[in-house]
Coordinates of C-alpha atoms and ligand atoms in Angstrom, one line a residue:
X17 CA 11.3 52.0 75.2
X18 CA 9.3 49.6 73.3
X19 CA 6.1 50.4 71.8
X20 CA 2.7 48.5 72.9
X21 CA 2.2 46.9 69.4
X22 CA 6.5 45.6 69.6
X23 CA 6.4 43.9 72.5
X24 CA 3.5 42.4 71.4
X25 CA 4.6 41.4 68.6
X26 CA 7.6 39.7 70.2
X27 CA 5.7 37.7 72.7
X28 CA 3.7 36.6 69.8
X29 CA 7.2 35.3 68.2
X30 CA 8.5 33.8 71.5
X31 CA 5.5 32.3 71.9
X32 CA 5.9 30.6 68.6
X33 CA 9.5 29.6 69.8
X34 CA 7.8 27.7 72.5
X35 CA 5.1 26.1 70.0
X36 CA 7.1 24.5 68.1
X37 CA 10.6 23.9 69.8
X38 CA 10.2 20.5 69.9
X39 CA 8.9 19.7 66.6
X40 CA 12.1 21.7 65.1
X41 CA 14.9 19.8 67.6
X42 CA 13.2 16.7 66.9
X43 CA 15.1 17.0 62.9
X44 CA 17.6 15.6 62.1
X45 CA 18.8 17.9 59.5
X46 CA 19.1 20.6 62.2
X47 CA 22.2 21.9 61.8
X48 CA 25.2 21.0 64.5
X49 CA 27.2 24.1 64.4
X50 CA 25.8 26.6 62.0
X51 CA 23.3 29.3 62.8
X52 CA 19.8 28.7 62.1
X53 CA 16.7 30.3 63.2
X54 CA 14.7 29.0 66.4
X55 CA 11.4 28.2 64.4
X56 CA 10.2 30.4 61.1
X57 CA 12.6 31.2 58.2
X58 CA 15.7 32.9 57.9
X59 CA 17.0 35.0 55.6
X60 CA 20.0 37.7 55.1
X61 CA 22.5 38.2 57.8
X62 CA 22.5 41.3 59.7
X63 CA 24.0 44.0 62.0
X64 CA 27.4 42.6 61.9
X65 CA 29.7 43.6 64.4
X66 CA 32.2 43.1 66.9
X67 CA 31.5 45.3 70.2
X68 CA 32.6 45.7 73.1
X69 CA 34.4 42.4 73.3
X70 CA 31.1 40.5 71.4
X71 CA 30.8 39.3 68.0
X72 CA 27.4 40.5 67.2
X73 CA 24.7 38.5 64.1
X74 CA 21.5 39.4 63.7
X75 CA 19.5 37.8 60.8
X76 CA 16.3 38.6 58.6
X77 CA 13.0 36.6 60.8
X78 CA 10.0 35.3 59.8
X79 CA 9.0 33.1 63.1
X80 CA 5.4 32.9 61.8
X81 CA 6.2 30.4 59.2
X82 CA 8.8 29.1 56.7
X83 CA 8.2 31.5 54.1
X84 CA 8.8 35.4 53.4
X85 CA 6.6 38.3 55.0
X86 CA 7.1 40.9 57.6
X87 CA 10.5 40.2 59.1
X88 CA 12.2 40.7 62.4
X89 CA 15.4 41.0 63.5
X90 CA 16.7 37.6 65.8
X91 CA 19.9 38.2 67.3
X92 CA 22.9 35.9 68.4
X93 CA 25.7 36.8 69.9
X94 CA 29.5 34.9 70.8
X95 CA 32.8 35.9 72.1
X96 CA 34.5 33.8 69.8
X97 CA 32.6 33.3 66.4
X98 CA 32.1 29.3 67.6
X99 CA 29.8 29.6 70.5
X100 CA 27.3 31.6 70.1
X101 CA 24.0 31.9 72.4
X102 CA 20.5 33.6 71.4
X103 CA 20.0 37.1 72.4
X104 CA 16.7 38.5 73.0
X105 CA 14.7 39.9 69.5
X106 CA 16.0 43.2 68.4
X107 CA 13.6 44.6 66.4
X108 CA 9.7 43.7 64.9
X109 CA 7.7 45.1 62.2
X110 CA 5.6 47.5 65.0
X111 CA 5.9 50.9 63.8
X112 CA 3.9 52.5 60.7
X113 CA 7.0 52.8 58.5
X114 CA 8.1 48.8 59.1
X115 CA 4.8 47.2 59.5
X116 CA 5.5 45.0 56.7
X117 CA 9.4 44.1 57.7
X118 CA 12.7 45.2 59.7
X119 CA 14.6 44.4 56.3
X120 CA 18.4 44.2 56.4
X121 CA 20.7 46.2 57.6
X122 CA 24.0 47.1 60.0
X123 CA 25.3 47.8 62.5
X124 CA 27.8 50.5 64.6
X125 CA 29.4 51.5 67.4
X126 CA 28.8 54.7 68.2
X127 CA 29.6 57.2 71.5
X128 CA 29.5 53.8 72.8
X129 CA 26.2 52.4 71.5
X130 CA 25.3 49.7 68.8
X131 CA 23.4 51.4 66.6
X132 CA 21.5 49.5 64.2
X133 CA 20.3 50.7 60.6
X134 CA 17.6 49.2 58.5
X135 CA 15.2 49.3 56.0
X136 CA 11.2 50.2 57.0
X137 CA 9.1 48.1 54.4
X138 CA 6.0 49.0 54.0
X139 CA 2.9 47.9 51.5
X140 CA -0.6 49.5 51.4
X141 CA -3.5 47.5 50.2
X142 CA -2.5 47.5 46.8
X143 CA 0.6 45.7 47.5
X144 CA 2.6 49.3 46.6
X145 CA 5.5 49.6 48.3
X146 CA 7.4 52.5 50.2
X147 CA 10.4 52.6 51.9
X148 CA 12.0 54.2 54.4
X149 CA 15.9 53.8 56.4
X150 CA 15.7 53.6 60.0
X151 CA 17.5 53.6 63.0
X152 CA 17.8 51.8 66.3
X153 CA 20.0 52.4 68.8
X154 CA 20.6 49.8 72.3
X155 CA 23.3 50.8 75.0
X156 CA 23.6 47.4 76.3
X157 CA 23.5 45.6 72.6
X158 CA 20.8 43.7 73.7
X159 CA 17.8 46.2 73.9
X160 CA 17.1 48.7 71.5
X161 CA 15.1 51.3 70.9
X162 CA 14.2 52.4 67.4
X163 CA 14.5 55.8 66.4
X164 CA 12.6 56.3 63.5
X165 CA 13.1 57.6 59.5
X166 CA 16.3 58.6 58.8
X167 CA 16.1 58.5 55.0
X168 CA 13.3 58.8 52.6
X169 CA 13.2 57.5 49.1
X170 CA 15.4 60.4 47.1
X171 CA 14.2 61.3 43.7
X172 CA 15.5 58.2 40.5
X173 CA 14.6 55.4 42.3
X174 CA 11.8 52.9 42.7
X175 CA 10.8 51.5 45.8
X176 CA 13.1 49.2 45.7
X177 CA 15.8 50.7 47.6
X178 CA 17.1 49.0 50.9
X179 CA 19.4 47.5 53.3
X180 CA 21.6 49.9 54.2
X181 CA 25.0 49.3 55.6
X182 CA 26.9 52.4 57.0
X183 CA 30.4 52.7 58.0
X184 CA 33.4 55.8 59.1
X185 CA 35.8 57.2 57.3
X186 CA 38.0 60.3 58.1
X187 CA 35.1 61.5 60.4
X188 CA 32.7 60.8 58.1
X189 CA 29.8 58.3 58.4
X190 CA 29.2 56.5 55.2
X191 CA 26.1 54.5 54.0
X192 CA 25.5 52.7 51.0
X193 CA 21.9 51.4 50.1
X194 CA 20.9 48.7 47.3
X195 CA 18.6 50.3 44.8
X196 CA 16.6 49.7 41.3
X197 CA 16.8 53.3 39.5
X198 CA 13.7 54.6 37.7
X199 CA 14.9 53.4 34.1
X200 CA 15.1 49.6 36.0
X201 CA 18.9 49.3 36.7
X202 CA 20.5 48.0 39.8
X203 CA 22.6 50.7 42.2
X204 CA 24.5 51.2 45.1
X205 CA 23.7 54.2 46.4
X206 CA 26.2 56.3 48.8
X207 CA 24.9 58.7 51.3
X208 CA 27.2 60.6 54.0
X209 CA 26.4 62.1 57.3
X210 CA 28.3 63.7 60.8
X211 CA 25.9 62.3 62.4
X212 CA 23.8 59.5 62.0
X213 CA 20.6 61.2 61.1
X214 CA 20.7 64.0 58.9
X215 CA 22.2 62.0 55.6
X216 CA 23.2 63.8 52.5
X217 CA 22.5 61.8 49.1
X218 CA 25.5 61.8 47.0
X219 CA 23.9 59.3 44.5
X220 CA 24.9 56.1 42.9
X221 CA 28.6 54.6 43.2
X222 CA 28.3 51.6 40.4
X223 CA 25.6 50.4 38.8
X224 CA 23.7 48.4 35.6
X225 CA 24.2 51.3 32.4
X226 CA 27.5 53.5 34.0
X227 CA 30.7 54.4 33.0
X228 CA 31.9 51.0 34.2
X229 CA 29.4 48.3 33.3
X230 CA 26.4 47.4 30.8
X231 CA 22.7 46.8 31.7
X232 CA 23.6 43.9 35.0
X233 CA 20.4 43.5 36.4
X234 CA 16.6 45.1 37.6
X235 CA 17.7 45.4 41.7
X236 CA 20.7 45.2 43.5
X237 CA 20.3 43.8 47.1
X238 CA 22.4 44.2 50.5
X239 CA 25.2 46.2 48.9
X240 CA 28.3 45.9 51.4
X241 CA 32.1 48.4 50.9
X242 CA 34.7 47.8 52.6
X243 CA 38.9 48.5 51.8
X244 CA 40.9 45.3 51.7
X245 CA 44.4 44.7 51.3
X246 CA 45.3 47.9 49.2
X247 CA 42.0 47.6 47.4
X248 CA 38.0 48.7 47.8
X249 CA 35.5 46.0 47.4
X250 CA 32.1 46.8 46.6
X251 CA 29.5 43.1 47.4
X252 CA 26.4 42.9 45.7
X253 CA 23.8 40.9 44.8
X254 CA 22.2 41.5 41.5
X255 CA 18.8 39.9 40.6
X256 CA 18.4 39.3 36.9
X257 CA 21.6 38.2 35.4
X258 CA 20.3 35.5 32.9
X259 CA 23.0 32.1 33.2
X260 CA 26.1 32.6 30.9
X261 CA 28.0 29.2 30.8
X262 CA 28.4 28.3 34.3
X263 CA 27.9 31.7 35.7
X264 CA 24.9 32.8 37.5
X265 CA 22.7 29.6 37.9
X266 CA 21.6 30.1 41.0
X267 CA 17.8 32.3 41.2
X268 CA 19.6 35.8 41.9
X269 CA 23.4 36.3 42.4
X270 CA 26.5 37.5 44.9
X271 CA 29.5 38.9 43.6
X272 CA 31.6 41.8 43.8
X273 CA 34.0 44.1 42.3
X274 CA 37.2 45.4 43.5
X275 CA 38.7 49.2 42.3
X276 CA 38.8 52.1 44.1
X277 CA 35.9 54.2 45.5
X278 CA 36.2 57.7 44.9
X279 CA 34.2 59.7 47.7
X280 CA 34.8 62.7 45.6
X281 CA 33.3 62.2 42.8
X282 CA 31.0 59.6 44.1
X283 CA 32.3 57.1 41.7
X284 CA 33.6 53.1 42.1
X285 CA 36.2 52.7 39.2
X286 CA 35.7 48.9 39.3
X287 CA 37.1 45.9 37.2
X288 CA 34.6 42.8 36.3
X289 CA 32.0 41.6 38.5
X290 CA 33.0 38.1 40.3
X291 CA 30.8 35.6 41.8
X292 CA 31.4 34.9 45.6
X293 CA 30.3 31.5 45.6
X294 CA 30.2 29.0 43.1
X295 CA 27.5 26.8 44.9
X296 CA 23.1 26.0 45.2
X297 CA 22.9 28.6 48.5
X298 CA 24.6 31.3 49.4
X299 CA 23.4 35.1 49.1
X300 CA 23.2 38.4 50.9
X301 CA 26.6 38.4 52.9
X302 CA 27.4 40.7 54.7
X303 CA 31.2 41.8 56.1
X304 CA 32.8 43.1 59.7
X305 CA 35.9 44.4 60.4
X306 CA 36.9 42.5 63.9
X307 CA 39.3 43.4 66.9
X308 CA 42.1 41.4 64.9
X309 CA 41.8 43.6 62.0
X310 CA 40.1 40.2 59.7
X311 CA 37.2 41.5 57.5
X312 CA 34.7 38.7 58.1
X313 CA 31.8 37.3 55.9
X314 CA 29.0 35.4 56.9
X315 CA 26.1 34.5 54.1
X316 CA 22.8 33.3 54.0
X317 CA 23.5 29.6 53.1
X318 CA 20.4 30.0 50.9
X319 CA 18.9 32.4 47.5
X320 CA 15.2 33.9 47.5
X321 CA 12.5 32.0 45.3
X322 CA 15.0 29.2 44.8
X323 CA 12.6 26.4 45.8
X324 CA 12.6 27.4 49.9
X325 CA 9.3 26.5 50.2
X326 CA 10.8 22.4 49.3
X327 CA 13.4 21.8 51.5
X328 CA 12.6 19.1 53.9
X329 CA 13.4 20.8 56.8
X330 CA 10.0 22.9 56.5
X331 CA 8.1 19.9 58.1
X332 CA 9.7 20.4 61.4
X333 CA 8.6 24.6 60.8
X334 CA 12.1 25.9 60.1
X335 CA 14.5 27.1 57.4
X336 CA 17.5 28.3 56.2
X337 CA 20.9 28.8 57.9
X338 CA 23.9 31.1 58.4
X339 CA 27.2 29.9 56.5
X340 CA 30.6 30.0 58.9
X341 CA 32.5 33.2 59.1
X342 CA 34.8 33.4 57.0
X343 CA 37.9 35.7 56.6
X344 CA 38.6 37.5 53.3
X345 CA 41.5 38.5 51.6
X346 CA 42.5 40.0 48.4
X347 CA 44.9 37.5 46.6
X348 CA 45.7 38.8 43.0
X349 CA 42.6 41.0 42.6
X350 CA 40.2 38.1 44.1
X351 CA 38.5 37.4 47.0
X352 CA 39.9 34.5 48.8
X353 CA 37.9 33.2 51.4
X354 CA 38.7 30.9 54.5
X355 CA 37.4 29.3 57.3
X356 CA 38.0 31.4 60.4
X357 CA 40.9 29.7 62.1
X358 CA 38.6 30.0 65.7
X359 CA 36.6 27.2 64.0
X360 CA 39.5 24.6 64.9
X361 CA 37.8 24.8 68.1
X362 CA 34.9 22.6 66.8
X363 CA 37.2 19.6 66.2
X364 CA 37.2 16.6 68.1
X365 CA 38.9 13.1 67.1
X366 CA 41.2 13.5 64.2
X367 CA 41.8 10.8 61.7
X368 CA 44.8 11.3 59.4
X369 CA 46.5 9.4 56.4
X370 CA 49.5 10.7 54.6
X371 CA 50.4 10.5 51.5
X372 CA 47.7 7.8 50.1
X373 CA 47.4 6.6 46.8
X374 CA 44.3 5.8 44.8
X375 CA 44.2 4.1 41.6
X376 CA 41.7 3.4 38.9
X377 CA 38.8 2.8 42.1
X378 CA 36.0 4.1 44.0
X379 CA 37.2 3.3 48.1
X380 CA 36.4 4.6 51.4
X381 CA 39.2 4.9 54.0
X382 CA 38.8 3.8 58.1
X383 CA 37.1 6.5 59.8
X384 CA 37.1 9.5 57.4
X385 CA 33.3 9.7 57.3
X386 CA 30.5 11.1 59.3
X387 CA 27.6 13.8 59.5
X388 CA 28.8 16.4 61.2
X389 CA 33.0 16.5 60.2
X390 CA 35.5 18.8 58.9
X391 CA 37.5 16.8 55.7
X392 CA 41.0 18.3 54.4
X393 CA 42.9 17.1 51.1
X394 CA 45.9 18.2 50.8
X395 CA 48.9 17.6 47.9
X396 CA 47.0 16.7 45.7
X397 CA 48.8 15.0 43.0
X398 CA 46.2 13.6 40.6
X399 CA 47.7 11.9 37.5
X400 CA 45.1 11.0 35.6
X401 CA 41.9 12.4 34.0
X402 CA 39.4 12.4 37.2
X403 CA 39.1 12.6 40.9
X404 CA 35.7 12.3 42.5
X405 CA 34.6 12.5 46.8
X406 CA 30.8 10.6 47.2
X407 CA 29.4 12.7 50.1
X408 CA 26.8 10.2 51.8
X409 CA 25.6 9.3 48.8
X410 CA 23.9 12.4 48.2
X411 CA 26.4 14.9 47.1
X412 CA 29.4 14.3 44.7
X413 CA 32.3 16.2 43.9
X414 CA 34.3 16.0 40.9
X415 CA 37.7 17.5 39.6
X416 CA 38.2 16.8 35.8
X417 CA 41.5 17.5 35.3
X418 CA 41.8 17.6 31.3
X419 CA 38.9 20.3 31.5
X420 CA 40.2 22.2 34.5
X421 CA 36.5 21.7 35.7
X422 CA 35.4 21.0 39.4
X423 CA 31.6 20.1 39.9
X424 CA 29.4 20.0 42.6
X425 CA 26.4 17.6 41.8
X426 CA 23.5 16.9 44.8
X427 CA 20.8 15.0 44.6
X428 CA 18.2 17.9 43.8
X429 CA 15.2 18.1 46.8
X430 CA 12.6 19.2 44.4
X431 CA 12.7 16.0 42.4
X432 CA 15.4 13.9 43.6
X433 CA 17.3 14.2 39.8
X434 CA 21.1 15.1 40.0
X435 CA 21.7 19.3 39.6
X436 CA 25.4 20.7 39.6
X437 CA 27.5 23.9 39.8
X438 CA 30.4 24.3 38.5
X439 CA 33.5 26.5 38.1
X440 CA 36.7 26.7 36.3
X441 CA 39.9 25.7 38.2
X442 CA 42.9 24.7 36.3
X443 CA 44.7 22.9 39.0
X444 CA 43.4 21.0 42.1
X445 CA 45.9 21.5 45.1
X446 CA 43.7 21.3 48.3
X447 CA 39.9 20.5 49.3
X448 CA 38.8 21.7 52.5
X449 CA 35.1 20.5 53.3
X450 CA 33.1 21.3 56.5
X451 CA 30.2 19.3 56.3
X452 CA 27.1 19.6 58.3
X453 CA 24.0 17.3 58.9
X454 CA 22.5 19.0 55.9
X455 CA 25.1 21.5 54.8
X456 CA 28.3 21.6 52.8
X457 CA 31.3 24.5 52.5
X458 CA 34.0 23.9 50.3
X459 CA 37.1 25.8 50.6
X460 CA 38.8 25.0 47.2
X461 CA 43.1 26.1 47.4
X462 CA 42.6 27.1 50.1
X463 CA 39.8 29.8 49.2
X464 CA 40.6 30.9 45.9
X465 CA 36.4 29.1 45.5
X466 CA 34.2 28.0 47.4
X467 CA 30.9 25.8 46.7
X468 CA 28.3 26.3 49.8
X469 CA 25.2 24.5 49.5
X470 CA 22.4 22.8 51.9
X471 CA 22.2 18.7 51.1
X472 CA 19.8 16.0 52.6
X473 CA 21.2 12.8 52.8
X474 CA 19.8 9.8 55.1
X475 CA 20.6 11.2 58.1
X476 CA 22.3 7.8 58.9
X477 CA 24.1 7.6 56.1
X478 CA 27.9 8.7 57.0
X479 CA 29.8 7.1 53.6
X480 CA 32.7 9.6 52.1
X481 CA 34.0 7.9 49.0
X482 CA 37.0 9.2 47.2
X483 CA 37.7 7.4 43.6
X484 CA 39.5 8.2 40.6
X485 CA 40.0 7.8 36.7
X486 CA 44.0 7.6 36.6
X487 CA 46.2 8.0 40.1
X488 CA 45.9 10.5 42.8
X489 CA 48.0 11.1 45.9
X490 CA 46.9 13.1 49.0
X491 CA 46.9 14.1 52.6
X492 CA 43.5 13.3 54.2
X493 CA 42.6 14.7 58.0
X494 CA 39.3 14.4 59.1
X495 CA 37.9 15.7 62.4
X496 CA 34.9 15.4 64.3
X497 CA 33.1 18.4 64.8
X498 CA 31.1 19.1 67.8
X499 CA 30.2 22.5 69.6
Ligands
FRU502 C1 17.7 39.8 50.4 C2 16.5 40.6 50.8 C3 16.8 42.1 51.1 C4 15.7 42.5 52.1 C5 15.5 41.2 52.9 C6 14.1 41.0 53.3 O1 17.5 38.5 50.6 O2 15.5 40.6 49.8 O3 17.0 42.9 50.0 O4 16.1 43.6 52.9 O5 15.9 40.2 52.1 O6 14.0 39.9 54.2

């Protein structure tokens, strides 16, 4: 049962669907096939799951405007990861402990029910914040009906401790929450339960100041643990790394490390902390374990306070988007990251041209262009100092092969001056590109990086142009994409 004050609440945000439907379809930078919210801003994916037979993604909400505030949970769901169709809203800031947001969260299936877990933000007057983890629980996966506190802050921490993702193990439930300790370090904090609602706090797994790592960071955000190929992997997202070369340039960060968590001792023995995503957006991803045993990420193809309030899309009252799914793997101690193969569902007329050869020139080729494609390089075989991809004269890509460097430069929508991202890669051997009407995803060897970012090109402008210093040889396919 829904309280007076929720479904009020979520009439208010339909109603606001209504409002401004047409104003947001009327973009052209709406997205083709990537998530995106119906009107309003959205933020962090949530509530990842597959059940009963339905991938599940619900997302952080604001339909009230394009900026932050007290969020709701929208909801989508798909029985393929391609098509997906809007569910109703799952949750809204009603109750006393979430007035002020249903922050992120997870999901799981238990005795049969999807039962969600998020953060209750609240603020008084004085802008003071409290916490509290709550529960939801829907037996149709559609519906649900919150359930109230389950955790309160426990003693250490600020009130800055949230988004809780819980998971099983041996017949245990496990839930680890993001956290800022009283001496100002980012956490991840592990609690463990039989069932669901009495939690026992067995205290931080990693951190800023441990046994494994120096001061990284005031908060860490939407922590995520998972095992993977022989391997744990702890995500998070630590605000207040400062840049270091061309690490951490974005506002706040995603990364993660890979050890082994001992639930013993309550302790992650972990090697360095690696960033997920080498491009302007991505944050706050969050993983699933699917009925074809993939783990799968999705992120938040943008970063908090990173300029949201200036993308061009906020004219027609939206913002933000999801990125693909993407299935992990552990390759050599990293993360590799690719396209879920479901995707090739998307593709419509394929263009292909083997084996071509550029030299010393800037060229397009017939047909490999467009606004809404995927683009695939492959044998790469560049001979020479430079390889470069124009992306509708808005975005540019370039390999420098004497410095092992690849760049990702956009035309910046603050202030139209050219801002990159970079990472090292000391050899080039495939480029896989999904490009959207305002979105790029690079898959770089096949996932060993990836570059995400939003872009805004003339939306009639559909140029790809490939040049180089030197000679290159590749594969190129190109496919229309259309959902
Ligand atoms: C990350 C985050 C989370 C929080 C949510 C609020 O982007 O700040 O820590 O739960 O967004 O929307």
């Amino acid at each position: 049962m829904k309280s007076e004050r929720e479904q009020q609440l979520m009439e208010q945000a339909y109603a606001e669907i209504d409002k401004y439907q047409d104003l947001v379809n009327r973009d052209r930078y709406r997205l083709r096939y990537h998530l995106m919210p119906p009107v309003g801003l959205l933020n962090d994916p949530n509530g990842l799951i597959d059940w009963n037979g339905t991938y599940h993604v619900f997302y952080q909400w604001m339909p009230f405007r394009t900026g932050h505030g007290a969020k709701f949970w929208g909801h989508y769901t798909s029985p393929d990861l391609v098509h997906w169709q809007s569910a109703p809203i799952a949750l809204a800031p009603s109750e006393w402990y979430d007035k002020n947001g249903c922050y992120s969260g997870s999901a799981v299936d238990h005795e049969g029910k999807l039962v969600l877990f998020y953060t209750g933000n609240v603020k008084d007057e004085q802008g003071n914040r409290q916490t509290y983890q709550c529960m939801a629980v829907s037996e149709d996966g559609l519906h649900f009906t919150k359930k109230g506190i389950v955790i309160t802050l426990p003693d250490g921490y600020t009130a800055h401790f949230r988004d809780p993702k819980v998971w099983r193990k041996d017949d245990q439930w496990y839930m680890i929450v993001g956290a800022q300790s009283e001496s100002g370090d980012g956490k991840a904090v592990l609690f463990r339960s039989t069932d669901l609602f009495q939690w026992e706090h067995l205290g931080p797994i990693a951190g800023g100041n441990s046994n494994w790592l120096g001061p990284f960071g005031y908060m860490w955000e939407c922590p995520d643990v998972f095992p993977l190929d022989g391997q744990d992997v702890l995500i998070v997202c630590p605000q207040g790394l400062k840049p270091d070369g061309m690490r951490y340039q974005n506002v706040y960060q995603s990364g993660y490390f890979v050890g082994h968590l001992d639930y013993e001792r309550t302790e992650f023995l972990h090697g360095p902390f690696e960033e997920l995503d080498r491009g302007f957006e991505f944050y706050a991803p969050q993983t699933m374990l699917d009925r074809h045993g993939r783990r799968i990420l999705i992120g938040w193809m943008g970063v908090p306070d990173q300029d949201e309030d200036r993308q061009p899309t906020v004219r027609h009252r939206w913002v933000h988007a999801l990125t693909l799914p993407r299935e992990l793997r552990l390759v050599d101690g990293k993360l590799r990251q690719t396209p879920v193969k479901e995707l090739k569902q998307l593709r419509k007329q394929k263009v292909a041209y083997r084996n071509v050869a550029i030299v010393n020139e800037l060229r397009s080729w017939p047909g490999i262009e467009g606004d809404a494609i995927e683009l695939r390089l492959d044998n790469i075989e560049l001979f020479g100092s430079m390889l470069e991809i124009h992306l509708r004269h808005a975005a540019r890509l370039v390999y420098n092969g004497d410095e092992g460097v690849l760049t990702l430069e956009r035309k910046s929508f603050v202030n139209g001056l050219t801002e990159k991202r970079q990472c090292r890669l000391p050899r080039l051997r495939s480029l896989h590109l999904f490009l959207d009407t305002s979105s790029l995803e690079l898959f770089v060897n096949d996932g060993e990086e990836t570059f995400t970012a939003r872009f805004f090109p003339h939306p009639d402008d559909r140029t790809i142009l490939f040049g180089t210093h030197g000679h290159l040889h590749m594969d190129i396919e190109k496919w229309d994409l259309l959902r």
